[in-house]
Amino acid sequence: MTPLSRRSAPRKRKTFYITTPIYYVNDIPHIGHAYTTIAADVLARYKRLRGYDTFFLTGTDEHGQKVQQAASKKGLDPQTHADRMVVAFKELWKRLTISNNDFVRTTEERHKQVVQQVLRKLQATGVLYTASYEGWYCLPDERFWAADEVVEGKCPDCGRPVERISESNYFFKMSAYRDRLRRHIQQHPEFIQPESRRNEVLGFLDRPLEDLCISRPRARLAWGIPFPFDPDYVTYVWVDALVNYISIPGYGTDPRRFAKWWPADVHLVGKDILTTHAVYWSTLLMALGLDLPKTLFAHGWWTVDGEKMSKSRGNVVDPNAMAEEYGADAFRYFLLREVPFGQDGDFSKTAMTTRYNSELANDLGNLFSRTLTMIERYSGGVVPKSHPKAVKAEDRRMVAVAKSLHRTVGEEMDRFAFHRALREIWTLVDFANRYVEKNAPWDLAKESKNRARLDVVLYHLAETLRSLAVHLFPFMPTTAQRMATELGWSTSLEQALKPQDFQWGRLKPGRPARKGSPLFPRIEPPQRIMVQETAAPATPSKEMVMESTSAATSFISIDEFRKLDLRVGRIVAAEKIMGADKLLKLSVDIGTETRQVVAGIATKYAPDQLIGKSVIVVTNLKPAVIRGIESQGMILAAGDKTVEALATFVEPVESGMRVK
Ligand SMILES: [Zn+2]
């Protein structure tokens, strides 16, 4: 080795570039916007914590027909309308402690210039052409539909009436990239996630891919970025919007900066805009000769109390109100804890309050406040010293759990499994709560000979809470900061948190710890609204039906129910069992392993009908031998004597997921 090579450039920090979609300013922000942005924020904070140089971009999409219409409805020009609407987004992100590094507005000069550059480049590459187009146009969606896609004169997407429009436009030869895109998706399983969405896009690409109309005649729509080489046209709003992912990190303006950030590590999107990202954006990037983003993750949608969220139902969840009522951190926690990221979820105040009270107020909040109370009471309000001689096996076990989070949480975060990452963190919360009970510091404090042991216990609890603050910081930054401050550890996590803080023992003894108000004051559960029957109903009411059923049912407690381990299983193989016409032998993948299950469903299903189906498996049933074959579980189906239907799922689900 030459001395020179040792002196080579300092090792470059790993980078992480994450984006949210830019949000349309024709409406105020709702839970869907908040969900994507919170998830992106958690990932961005997490990567910064792990030492990545991170760039987190969000913003607003301000051109297009819908914005123009929304503005004119209010008697405003579109720019004034956008200027007003953008405030609602910026204020919400502040309130939800979103740590974006930049905020792009598509009406900004820095963005518009790059969109025009992109158009020039596409033109020069020869992938644009003009053609006249006649088709059915959905005004609100700003898109054309083919004749066979239109349903009885209505848009197949939004159901509103379509209009017949004929016009000349610029087209991008998207069709030419179909095979290349398909290959890319097949060769890069991490590109489109979750897997169900990847399959959806591959399915879409099985059909012929059309070219993309990327212009709008100015005569019809003035509110857009003008074509640099044809003043009669403005840019199709989707092309305009997608370009933000490269315009802001410096495409065409700052090559060094652009090389640092591109390709993006993650584009987070809602599942409704997956195609525009996976297909339009990817093929445009190919035409520009740029790499595709590493991952495009499409998350699911929220219903509210089991119903689709809509203005007409009046059940739109206002993230501001949620942050007001529960605190931004609790709202952030709930959205990511309640539902596996990528799947649809249901929002209800009952579920929110339940998690808030049990997991935040009770598990975490109590652990924190009782620990600080004990430090105040038994240790004069300073974090005591741990005495190696008084350390026991259970202390070491807690340390081991705390240390293991670095790896386990990291693995789940890499998989976008926020709910599992939080579950991992809660293993430490639960361990620490049991540790308090088991070691009963209040008993140790009664006799001075136990002083060393008491100090060890209190130190381990304080350091565990410090460690929890580090792990919780990406999810609940305000709570983590309060914990760090009250433990006397750090008053500026945002600036000071380092990867080394994941290590055990960073809390120095002798620091004053001071307890503040509860981290999560308990919240009264929402009152159930009872409908009073004024007269005896002709048909039994819901309550009556429930009552009559309950009379015949013996109840089990929730704890008894929880003993059942129900999991999503995917049937990977199925075969008939010789001499038993009702039985099938199934191989069911339950995430962690493949189970052999004998099921009496052969009268209803042929084996090959079942391959790939997701079913509900009781996985902790004692194995039984049926016709000489071991059955390691049971699958759920409807029917009394004969099976009528297998219980399965409306949405694609991951094998091994808990069913409850
Ligand atoms: Zn439509």
XYZ file of C-alpha atoms and ligand atoms in Angstrom:
661
model
C 0.000 0.000 0.000
C 1.359 3.395 -0.909
C 1.066 6.205 1.622
C -0.937 8.103 -0.965
C -3.849 5.722 -1.002
C -4.224 6.138 2.752
C -4.640 9.801 2.299
C -7.370 9.415 -0.310
C -10.537 11.467 0.027
C -12.466 11.099 3.295
C -15.080 8.375 3.127
C -18.300 9.791 1.797
C -21.309 9.647 4.077
C -24.058 7.394 2.874
C -26.968 9.366 1.465
C -30.702 8.864 1.644
C -33.178 10.736 -0.526
C -36.863 10.302 0.234
C -39.910 12.027 -1.217
C -43.635 12.284 -0.691
C -45.875 13.022 -3.639
C -46.429 16.740 -3.988
C -49.958 17.499 -2.928
C -52.582 19.080 -5.065
C -53.659 22.488 -3.760
C -57.248 22.163 -4.882
C -58.198 20.906 -1.430
C -57.141 21.118 2.198
C -54.920 18.391 3.686
C -56.573 15.271 5.118
C -55.474 12.083 6.834
C -54.122 10.609 3.581
C -51.679 13.491 3.107
C -50.693 13.292 6.750
C -50.131 9.543 6.560
C -47.679 9.650 3.648
C -45.825 12.618 5.058
C -45.545 11.188 8.566
C -44.230 7.889 7.201
C -41.652 9.740 5.107
C -40.684 11.825 8.116
C -40.173 8.757 10.293
C -37.922 7.191 7.671
C -36.000 10.419 7.139
C -35.457 10.894 10.875
C -34.480 7.277 11.260
C -31.897 7.443 8.480
C -30.417 10.661 9.881
C -30.154 8.934 13.233
C -28.300 6.060 11.577
C -25.802 8.547 10.174
C -27.134 8.988 6.647
C -26.866 12.339 4.946
C -30.590 12.678 4.292
C -32.690 14.760 1.935
C -36.425 14.707 2.545
C -38.569 16.492 -0.008
C -42.263 17.296 0.015
C -44.273 20.089 -1.562
C -47.313 21.110 -3.530
C -48.562 20.555 -7.050
C -50.073 23.847 -8.121
C -50.875 23.663 -11.837
C -53.642 22.045 -13.800
C -57.318 22.172 -14.440
C -58.533 21.322 -10.966
C -56.542 24.135 -9.411
C -57.724 26.543 -12.071
C -61.318 25.493 -11.419
C -61.024 25.636 -7.646
C -59.550 29.136 -7.960
C -62.195 30.453 -10.314
C -64.913 29.070 -8.064
C -63.552 31.318 -5.359
C -63.126 34.213 -7.755
C -59.345 34.123 -7.410
C -56.539 33.834 -9.897
C -54.833 30.441 -9.630
C -51.594 31.771 -8.160
C -53.382 33.617 -5.356
C -55.416 30.495 -4.676
C -52.261 28.360 -4.549
C -50.512 30.892 -2.305
C -53.367 30.631 0.165
C -53.753 26.855 0.031
C -50.081 26.104 0.475
C -50.211 27.675 3.928
C -52.519 24.918 5.180
C -49.979 22.288 4.154
C -46.975 24.094 5.559
C -48.707 24.733 8.861
C -49.857 21.161 9.174
C -46.341 19.839 8.573
C -45.055 22.137 11.280
C -47.705 20.956 13.653
C -46.951 17.306 12.909
C -43.209 17.996 13.389
C -42.326 17.058 9.821
C -38.598 17.492 9.196
C -38.558 18.006 5.426
C -35.353 19.560 4.078
C -37.091 21.393 1.266
C -40.595 22.233 0.149
C -41.207 22.498 -3.552
C -44.008 24.468 -5.141
C -44.391 23.697 -8.825
C -45.086 27.357 -9.552
C -41.564 28.267 -8.463
C -39.093 29.392 -11.081
C -36.480 26.806 -10.017
C -38.938 24.043 -10.878
C -40.507 25.521 -14.008
C -37.109 25.996 -15.634
C -36.241 22.346 -15.187
C -39.588 21.144 -16.541
C -38.868 23.147 -19.690
C -35.368 21.677 -19.883
C -36.825 18.202 -19.585
C -39.230 18.919 -22.449
C -36.413 20.238 -24.623
C -34.339 17.185 -23.877
C -37.206 14.826 -24.724
C -37.809 16.740 -27.931
C -34.118 16.560 -28.859
C -34.026 12.834 -28.113
C -36.797 12.265 -30.601
C -39.299 10.709 -28.220
C -41.994 13.337 -28.741
C -44.388 13.676 -31.644
C -47.600 15.557 -32.320
C -50.811 13.900 -33.236
C -54.395 14.787 -33.145
C -56.399 12.941 -30.657
C -60.046 12.464 -30.221
C -61.360 10.852 -27.138
C -63.447 10.905 -24.039
C -62.143 13.345 -21.513
C -62.780 13.453 -17.788
C -62.482 17.059 -16.743
C -61.937 16.539 -12.999
C -59.328 13.815 -13.579
C -57.765 15.665 -16.487
C -57.401 12.567 -18.552
C -58.646 10.905 -21.682
C -60.287 7.508 -21.685
C -60.547 5.033 -24.542
C -64.064 4.368 -25.843
C -64.166 0.880 -24.344
C -63.068 2.184 -20.950
C -65.905 4.661 -20.602
C -68.827 3.259 -18.633
C -72.183 4.548 -19.882
C -70.794 7.965 -20.664
C -69.029 8.176 -17.319
C -65.401 8.166 -16.219
C -64.395 4.651 -15.090
C -62.308 6.201 -12.340
C -64.477 8.834 -10.704
C -67.859 8.104 -12.257
C -68.428 11.642 -13.475
C -69.602 12.347 -17.058
C -66.911 12.453 -19.764
C -66.824 14.815 -22.749
C -65.864 14.163 -26.346
C -62.808 16.243 -27.164
C -60.697 16.432 -30.297
C -57.375 18.225 -30.308
C -53.792 18.131 -31.462
C -51.216 17.403 -28.771
C -47.674 16.361 -27.976
C -47.192 12.706 -27.212
C -44.365 10.911 -25.466
C -43.447 7.507 -26.950
C -44.116 5.694 -23.699
C -45.062 2.502 -25.526
C -41.465 2.026 -26.633
C -40.344 1.454 -23.038
C -42.780 -1.231 -22.011
C -40.469 -4.213 -22.284
C -37.558 -2.448 -20.690
C -39.717 -1.350 -17.773
C -41.133 -4.828 -17.341
C -37.644 -6.295 -17.251
C -36.538 -3.714 -14.728
C -39.434 -4.532 -12.425
C -38.796 -8.245 -12.761
C -35.091 -7.913 -12.087
C -35.497 -5.535 -9.143
C -37.964 -6.961 -6.642
C -37.255 -4.030 -4.321
C -38.320 -1.488 -6.954
C -42.079 -1.629 -6.459
C -43.322 -2.508 -3.000
C -45.289 -4.097 -1.489
C -45.268 -7.191 -3.670
C -49.002 -7.053 -4.368
C -48.534 -3.625 -5.943
C -45.607 -4.872 -7.982
C -47.824 -7.602 -9.389
C -50.480 -5.041 -10.136
C -48.049 -2.984 -12.218
C -46.734 -6.063 -14.001
C -50.341 -6.947 -14.791
C -50.878 -3.474 -16.174
C -47.799 -3.910 -18.360
C -49.123 -7.173 -19.759
C -51.466 -5.080 -21.830
C -50.140 -2.905 -24.639
C -48.825 0.378 -23.321
C -50.084 3.519 -25.027
C -48.141 6.687 -25.651
C -48.639 9.477 -23.182
C -50.231 12.778 -24.077
C -48.022 15.296 -22.291
C -49.432 18.624 -23.412
C -52.625 20.591 -23.043
C -53.679 23.263 -25.539
C -53.351 26.620 -23.933
C -56.722 27.594 -25.346
C -58.314 25.002 -23.049
C -56.013 25.228 -20.060
C -53.809 28.215 -19.404
C -52.648 27.306 -15.902
C -49.548 25.256 -16.594
C -45.895 25.444 -17.535
C -45.591 26.629 -21.171
C -43.920 24.375 -23.709
C -40.544 25.992 -24.418
C -40.782 25.280 -28.135
C -44.490 25.742 -28.717
C -46.337 28.604 -27.029
C -49.709 27.065 -27.855
C -49.263 24.375 -25.242
C -48.737 23.909 -21.520
C -47.344 20.822 -19.815
C -49.612 18.022 -18.664
C -49.805 18.481 -14.898
C -48.595 14.967 -14.076
C -45.398 15.389 -16.074
C -44.913 18.790 -14.459
C -45.428 17.326 -10.989
C -43.261 14.218 -11.382
C -40.295 16.302 -12.494
C -40.124 17.819 -8.974
C -38.261 14.716 -7.823
C -35.305 15.720 -10.018
C -35.728 19.484 -10.372
C -35.176 20.176 -6.675
C -32.056 18.027 -6.190
C -30.492 19.882 -9.109
C -31.147 18.131 -12.417
C -29.918 20.344 -15.232
C -28.784 23.062 -12.857
C -26.356 21.555 -10.353
C -24.784 18.326 -11.637
C -22.740 17.661 -8.491
C -25.670 18.055 -6.190
C -27.829 15.984 -8.498
C -25.251 13.196 -8.595
C -25.246 13.192 -4.814
C -28.994 12.608 -4.439
C -30.189 10.836 -7.558
C -31.478 8.152 -7.859
C -33.913 8.693 -5.010
C -33.940 5.943 -2.417
C -37.678 6.028 -1.821
C -40.688 7.620 -3.457
C -43.577 7.108 -1.044
C -46.985 7.257 -2.717
C -50.584 6.312 -2.078
C -51.780 3.292 -4.021
C -54.046 5.455 -6.215
C -51.071 7.130 -7.865
C -48.889 4.073 -8.281
C -49.332 3.764 -12.045
C -48.380 7.340 -12.751
C -45.204 6.801 -10.773
C -44.349 3.254 -11.786
C -45.109 3.734 -15.473
C -45.182 7.391 -16.539
C -42.322 8.491 -14.315
C -40.134 5.449 -14.909
C -40.430 5.659 -18.684
C -39.791 9.404 -18.667
C -36.634 8.787 -16.646
C -35.567 6.116 -19.120
C -36.074 8.557 -21.977
C -33.958 11.124 -20.120
C -31.249 8.523 -19.625
C -31.566 8.659 -15.835
C -31.611 5.869 -13.276
C -34.938 4.861 -11.796
C -35.605 5.472 -8.096
C -34.530 2.516 -5.973
C -37.927 1.970 -4.390
C -41.438 3.061 -5.047
C -43.582 2.194 -2.068
C -47.369 2.436 -2.353
C -49.297 2.545 0.896
C -52.965 1.835 1.459
C -55.953 3.972 2.256
C -57.811 4.798 5.421
C -61.473 4.238 5.953
C -63.176 5.914 8.886
C -65.230 3.799 11.270
C -65.377 1.180 8.544
C -66.626 3.581 5.873
C -65.016 5.217 2.916
C -63.903 8.722 3.777
C -65.708 11.405 1.800
C -66.842 14.973 2.067
C -70.441 14.011 1.453
C -70.394 11.567 4.366
C -68.843 14.290 6.466
C -66.347 11.854 7.971
C -63.113 13.329 6.638
C -60.479 13.088 9.348
C -58.805 16.439 9.908
C -55.205 15.841 10.963
C -55.174 19.220 12.735
C -58.046 18.184 14.953
C -56.356 14.863 15.736
C -53.102 16.579 16.664
C -55.100 18.967 18.826
C -56.997 16.238 20.604
C -54.337 13.547 21.030
C -51.087 15.362 20.334
C -49.065 15.108 17.144
C -46.904 12.291 18.491
C -49.813 10.064 19.449
C -51.399 10.627 16.035
C -48.110 9.759 14.326
C -47.787 6.678 16.525
C -51.306 5.464 15.869
C -51.157 5.778 12.085
C -47.968 3.730 11.894
C -48.757 1.245 14.660
C -52.338 0.385 13.774
C -51.936 -0.901 10.236
C -49.081 -2.633 8.397
C -47.713 -0.061 5.979
C -48.889 -0.931 2.490
C -52.297 -2.199 3.586
C -55.583 -0.387 4.003
C -56.571 0.624 7.488
C -59.503 1.837 9.439
C -59.396 4.954 11.550
C -61.669 5.292 14.511
C -61.442 7.391 17.615
C -62.225 4.318 19.660
C -59.187 2.497 18.289
C -57.090 5.622 18.627
C -58.131 6.158 22.245
C -57.564 2.513 23.113
C -54.015 2.507 21.809
C -53.367 5.896 23.327
C -54.471 4.853 26.787
C -52.996 1.377 26.863
C -49.752 1.685 24.918
C -48.821 5.318 25.342
C -50.353 6.487 28.633
C -50.102 3.173 30.431
C -47.144 1.190 29.080
C -44.757 3.986 28.165
C -46.028 7.021 30.090
C -46.354 5.210 33.413
C -42.997 3.532 33.085
C -41.405 6.896 32.528
C -43.184 8.769 35.301
C -42.799 6.074 37.955
C -39.095 5.732 37.162
C -38.540 9.451 37.550
C -40.620 9.504 40.721
C -38.429 6.767 42.186
C -35.244 8.564 41.154
C -36.551 11.677 42.894
C -37.651 9.801 45.972
C -34.854 7.274 46.432
C -31.904 8.910 44.723
C -32.252 12.603 45.453
C -33.305 13.382 41.898
C -30.033 12.360 40.300
C -29.380 9.344 38.097
C -27.485 6.911 40.373
C -24.378 4.940 39.517
C -24.593 1.307 38.545
C -22.399 -0.942 40.754
C -20.972 -3.836 38.737
C -21.033 -6.135 41.785
C -24.752 -5.667 42.303
C -25.695 -6.362 38.676
C -27.840 -9.456 38.187
C -28.757 -11.643 35.223
C -32.088 -9.905 34.702
C -30.328 -6.537 34.371
C -28.113 -8.024 31.694
C -31.180 -9.427 29.976
C -32.764 -6.005 29.828
C -29.535 -4.563 28.464
C -29.519 -7.304 25.835
C -33.089 -6.462 24.803
C -32.203 -2.776 24.580
C -29.128 -3.495 22.489
C -30.946 -5.886 20.178
C -33.369 -3.171 19.115
C -30.665 -1.584 17.013
C -30.739 -4.586 14.724
C -34.384 -5.684 14.959
C -35.889 -2.221 14.560
C -33.443 -1.544 11.726
C -34.539 -4.651 9.857
C -38.197 -3.733 10.142
C -37.555 -0.141 9.080
C -35.708 -1.385 6.010
C -38.834 -3.358 5.161
C -41.121 -0.350 5.750
C -42.711 -2.410 8.541
C -43.272 0.488 10.941
C -45.844 -1.437 12.957
C -43.338 -4.189 13.596
C -40.570 -1.740 14.425
C -42.846 -0.232 17.072
C -43.760 -3.680 18.326
C -40.042 -4.392 18.736
C -39.583 -1.173 20.692
C -42.494 -2.160 22.903
C -40.764 -5.431 23.833
C -38.361 -3.226 25.763
C -41.185 -1.149 27.253
C -42.884 -4.347 28.420
C -39.651 -5.836 29.718
C -38.933 -2.697 31.727
C -42.423 -2.668 33.228
C -42.011 -6.268 34.392
C -38.545 -5.383 35.652
C -39.983 -2.668 37.873
C -42.531 -5.049 39.376
C -40.006 -7.794 39.856
C -37.351 -5.651 41.498
C -39.776 -3.548 43.533
C -37.459 -0.609 44.207
C -39.911 0.589 46.881
C -39.031 -2.541 48.894
C -35.303 -2.224 48.250
C -35.497 1.353 49.547
C -36.671 0.137 52.946
C -33.264 -1.204 53.976
C -29.956 0.542 53.566
C -28.107 -2.708 52.896
C -29.929 -2.808 49.551
C -28.562 0.584 48.489
C -26.235 -0.747 45.764
C -28.924 -2.952 44.310
C -31.440 -0.105 44.336
C -28.963 2.108 42.473
C -28.394 -0.596 39.875
C -32.121 -1.007 39.292
C -32.747 2.729 39.014
C -29.769 3.217 36.721
C -30.900 0.394 34.445
C -34.387 1.850 34.263
C -33.145 5.340 33.477
C -30.746 4.091 30.820
C -33.473 1.909 29.329
C -35.708 4.962 29.052
C -32.889 6.899 27.420
C -32.475 4.093 24.941
C -36.239 4.128 24.323
C -36.078 7.864 23.678
C -33.490 7.258 20.954
C -35.544 4.560 19.263
C -38.757 6.528 19.601
C -37.309 9.763 18.282
C -38.123 9.081 14.602
C -41.723 8.190 15.513
C -42.463 10.619 18.345
C -39.842 13.358 18.298
C -41.511 15.618 20.856
C -42.034 12.829 23.377
C -38.490 11.567 22.882
C -37.167 15.070 23.503
C -39.178 15.403 26.692
C -37.845 12.076 27.889
C -34.268 13.063 27.075
C -34.642 16.413 28.832
C -36.305 15.057 31.958
C -33.716 12.296 32.249
C -31.095 15.032 32.276
C -29.500 13.619 29.154
C -29.962 15.955 26.200
C -31.917 19.087 25.461
C -31.436 19.045 21.695
C -31.976 15.625 20.168
C -32.793 17.148 16.808
C -29.222 18.437 16.468
C -27.276 16.233 18.822
C -28.526 12.682 18.296
C -25.766 10.444 16.937
C -25.540 6.808 15.844
C -23.453 6.128 18.994
C -26.498 6.979 21.081
C -27.887 3.552 20.244
C -25.193 2.103 22.532
C -25.857 1.175 26.118
C -24.519 3.355 28.895
C -24.641 6.818 27.347
C -26.537 8.245 30.321
C -23.968 9.524 32.790
C -24.693 9.047 36.500
C -24.970 12.160 38.604
C -27.120 14.072 36.138
C -30.227 15.653 37.627
C -33.454 14.013 36.458
C -36.676 15.915 36.825
C -40.156 14.706 36.300
C -42.590 16.877 34.358
C -46.277 16.460 33.623
C -47.446 13.086 32.253
C -46.166 12.307 28.751
C -49.619 11.093 27.743
C -52.415 12.199 30.067
C -55.203 9.651 29.924
C -58.103 10.378 27.584
C -61.717 9.447 28.224
C -62.885 6.920 25.642
C -65.479 8.313 23.190
C -69.044 7.768 24.371
C -70.915 5.094 22.536
C -74.091 6.500 21.042
C -77.060 4.302 21.832
C -80.088 4.509 19.611
C -83.210 4.408 21.730
C -86.123 2.438 20.365
C -89.294 4.427 20.907
C -91.699 1.649 20.046
C -91.393 -2.088 19.739
C -89.865 -2.658 16.302
C -91.598 -4.980 13.875
C -88.333 -6.638 13.037
C -85.821 -7.321 15.746
C -83.374 -4.464 16.181
C -79.660 -5.032 16.069
C -79.456 -4.891 19.863
C -82.163 -7.475 20.223
C -80.481 -9.789 17.781
C -77.279 -9.429 19.691
C -79.020 -10.092 22.927
C -80.737 -13.195 21.708
C -77.506 -14.520 20.283
C -75.681 -13.756 23.438
C -78.171 -15.740 25.473
C -77.208 -18.833 23.527
C -73.504 -18.104 23.511
C -71.133 -18.737 26.330
C -68.784 -15.797 26.473
C -65.050 -16.004 26.549
C -62.883 -13.221 27.825
C -60.691 -11.177 25.551
C -57.708 -12.874 27.144
C -59.062 -16.277 26.258
C -59.610 -15.126 22.704
C -56.088 -13.766 22.550
C -54.755 -17.213 23.299
C -55.744 -18.178 19.777
C -52.921 -17.538 17.394
C -54.645 -16.768 14.100
C -52.394 -16.004 11.182
C -52.587 -15.314 7.495
C -51.443 -18.395 5.603
C -50.911 -18.798 1.893
C -51.717 -22.175 0.375
C -48.654 -23.214 -1.583
C -49.629 -26.817 -2.345
C -52.787 -28.915 -2.131
C -53.508 -32.536 -2.889
C -56.238 -35.101 -2.439
C -55.913 -37.754 0.218
C -56.383 -41.283 -1.046
C -59.536 -42.871 0.313
C -60.929 -39.675 1.865
C -63.142 -37.700 -0.498
C -63.732 -34.834 1.899
C -60.138 -34.162 2.826
C -57.327 -32.241 1.240
C -53.747 -32.110 2.391
C -52.505 -28.520 2.216
C -49.110 -26.913 2.586
C -49.651 -23.495 4.067
C -46.977 -20.828 4.286
C -47.490 -18.936 7.560
C -44.610 -16.540 7.119
C -42.145 -18.206 9.442
C -42.626 -21.781 8.198
C -44.775 -23.989 6.006
C -47.383 -26.059 7.830
C -49.104 -29.215 6.706
C -52.825 -28.918 7.300
C -55.527 -31.499 6.659
C -58.807 -29.769 5.833
C -62.277 -31.115 5.067
C -62.853 -28.903 2.064
C -62.514 -31.337 -0.850
C -66.264 -31.355 -1.487
C -66.092 -27.654 -2.259
C -62.668 -27.065 -3.782
C -60.386 -28.816 -6.236
C -56.742 -28.712 -5.106
C -55.513 -26.421 -7.867
C -58.229 -23.852 -7.138
C -56.603 -23.230 -3.805
C -53.002 -22.525 -4.732
C -52.033 -18.983 -3.830
C -55.135 -18.330 -1.715
C -54.642 -16.526 1.571
C -56.546 -18.160 4.414
C -56.861 -17.860 8.168
C -54.851 -20.481 10.040
C -55.171 -21.390 13.712
C -51.481 -22.004 14.281
C -51.372 -22.923 17.959
C -53.754 -25.829 17.802
C -52.319 -29.099 19.094
C -51.274 -31.185 16.083
C -53.684 -34.018 15.265
C -53.322 -37.082 13.081
C -56.132 -37.408 10.559
C -56.178 -40.496 8.338
C -52.585 -41.119 9.202
C -51.494 -37.622 8.228
C -50.399 -35.035 10.744
C -52.343 -31.805 10.637
C -50.415 -28.912 12.138
C -53.184 -26.375 12.356
C -56.628 -25.585 11.107
C -57.988 -23.260 8.481
C -61.224 -21.352 8.947
C -64.221 -21.772 6.667
C -67.942 -21.068 6.726
C -70.450 -23.878 6.810
C -71.886 -26.284 9.284
C -71.701 -29.888 8.143
C -70.240 -29.160 4.737
C -67.932 -26.322 3.866
C -69.589 -23.476 1.976
C -66.749 -20.991 1.691
C -63.202 -20.594 2.816
C -62.512 -17.514 4.918
C -60.110 -15.330 3.008
C -59.196 -11.650 2.664
C -60.507 -8.778 0.618
C -57.061 -7.189 0.323
C -53.776 -8.869 -0.495
C -52.061 -9.726 2.797
C -48.658 -10.879 3.825
C -48.317 -14.465 5.088
C -47.774 -14.724 8.808
C -49.660 -11.570 9.672
C -51.703 -11.801 12.836
C -55.479 -12.066 12.454
C -57.510 -10.631 15.302
Zn -62.815 10.971 -13.699
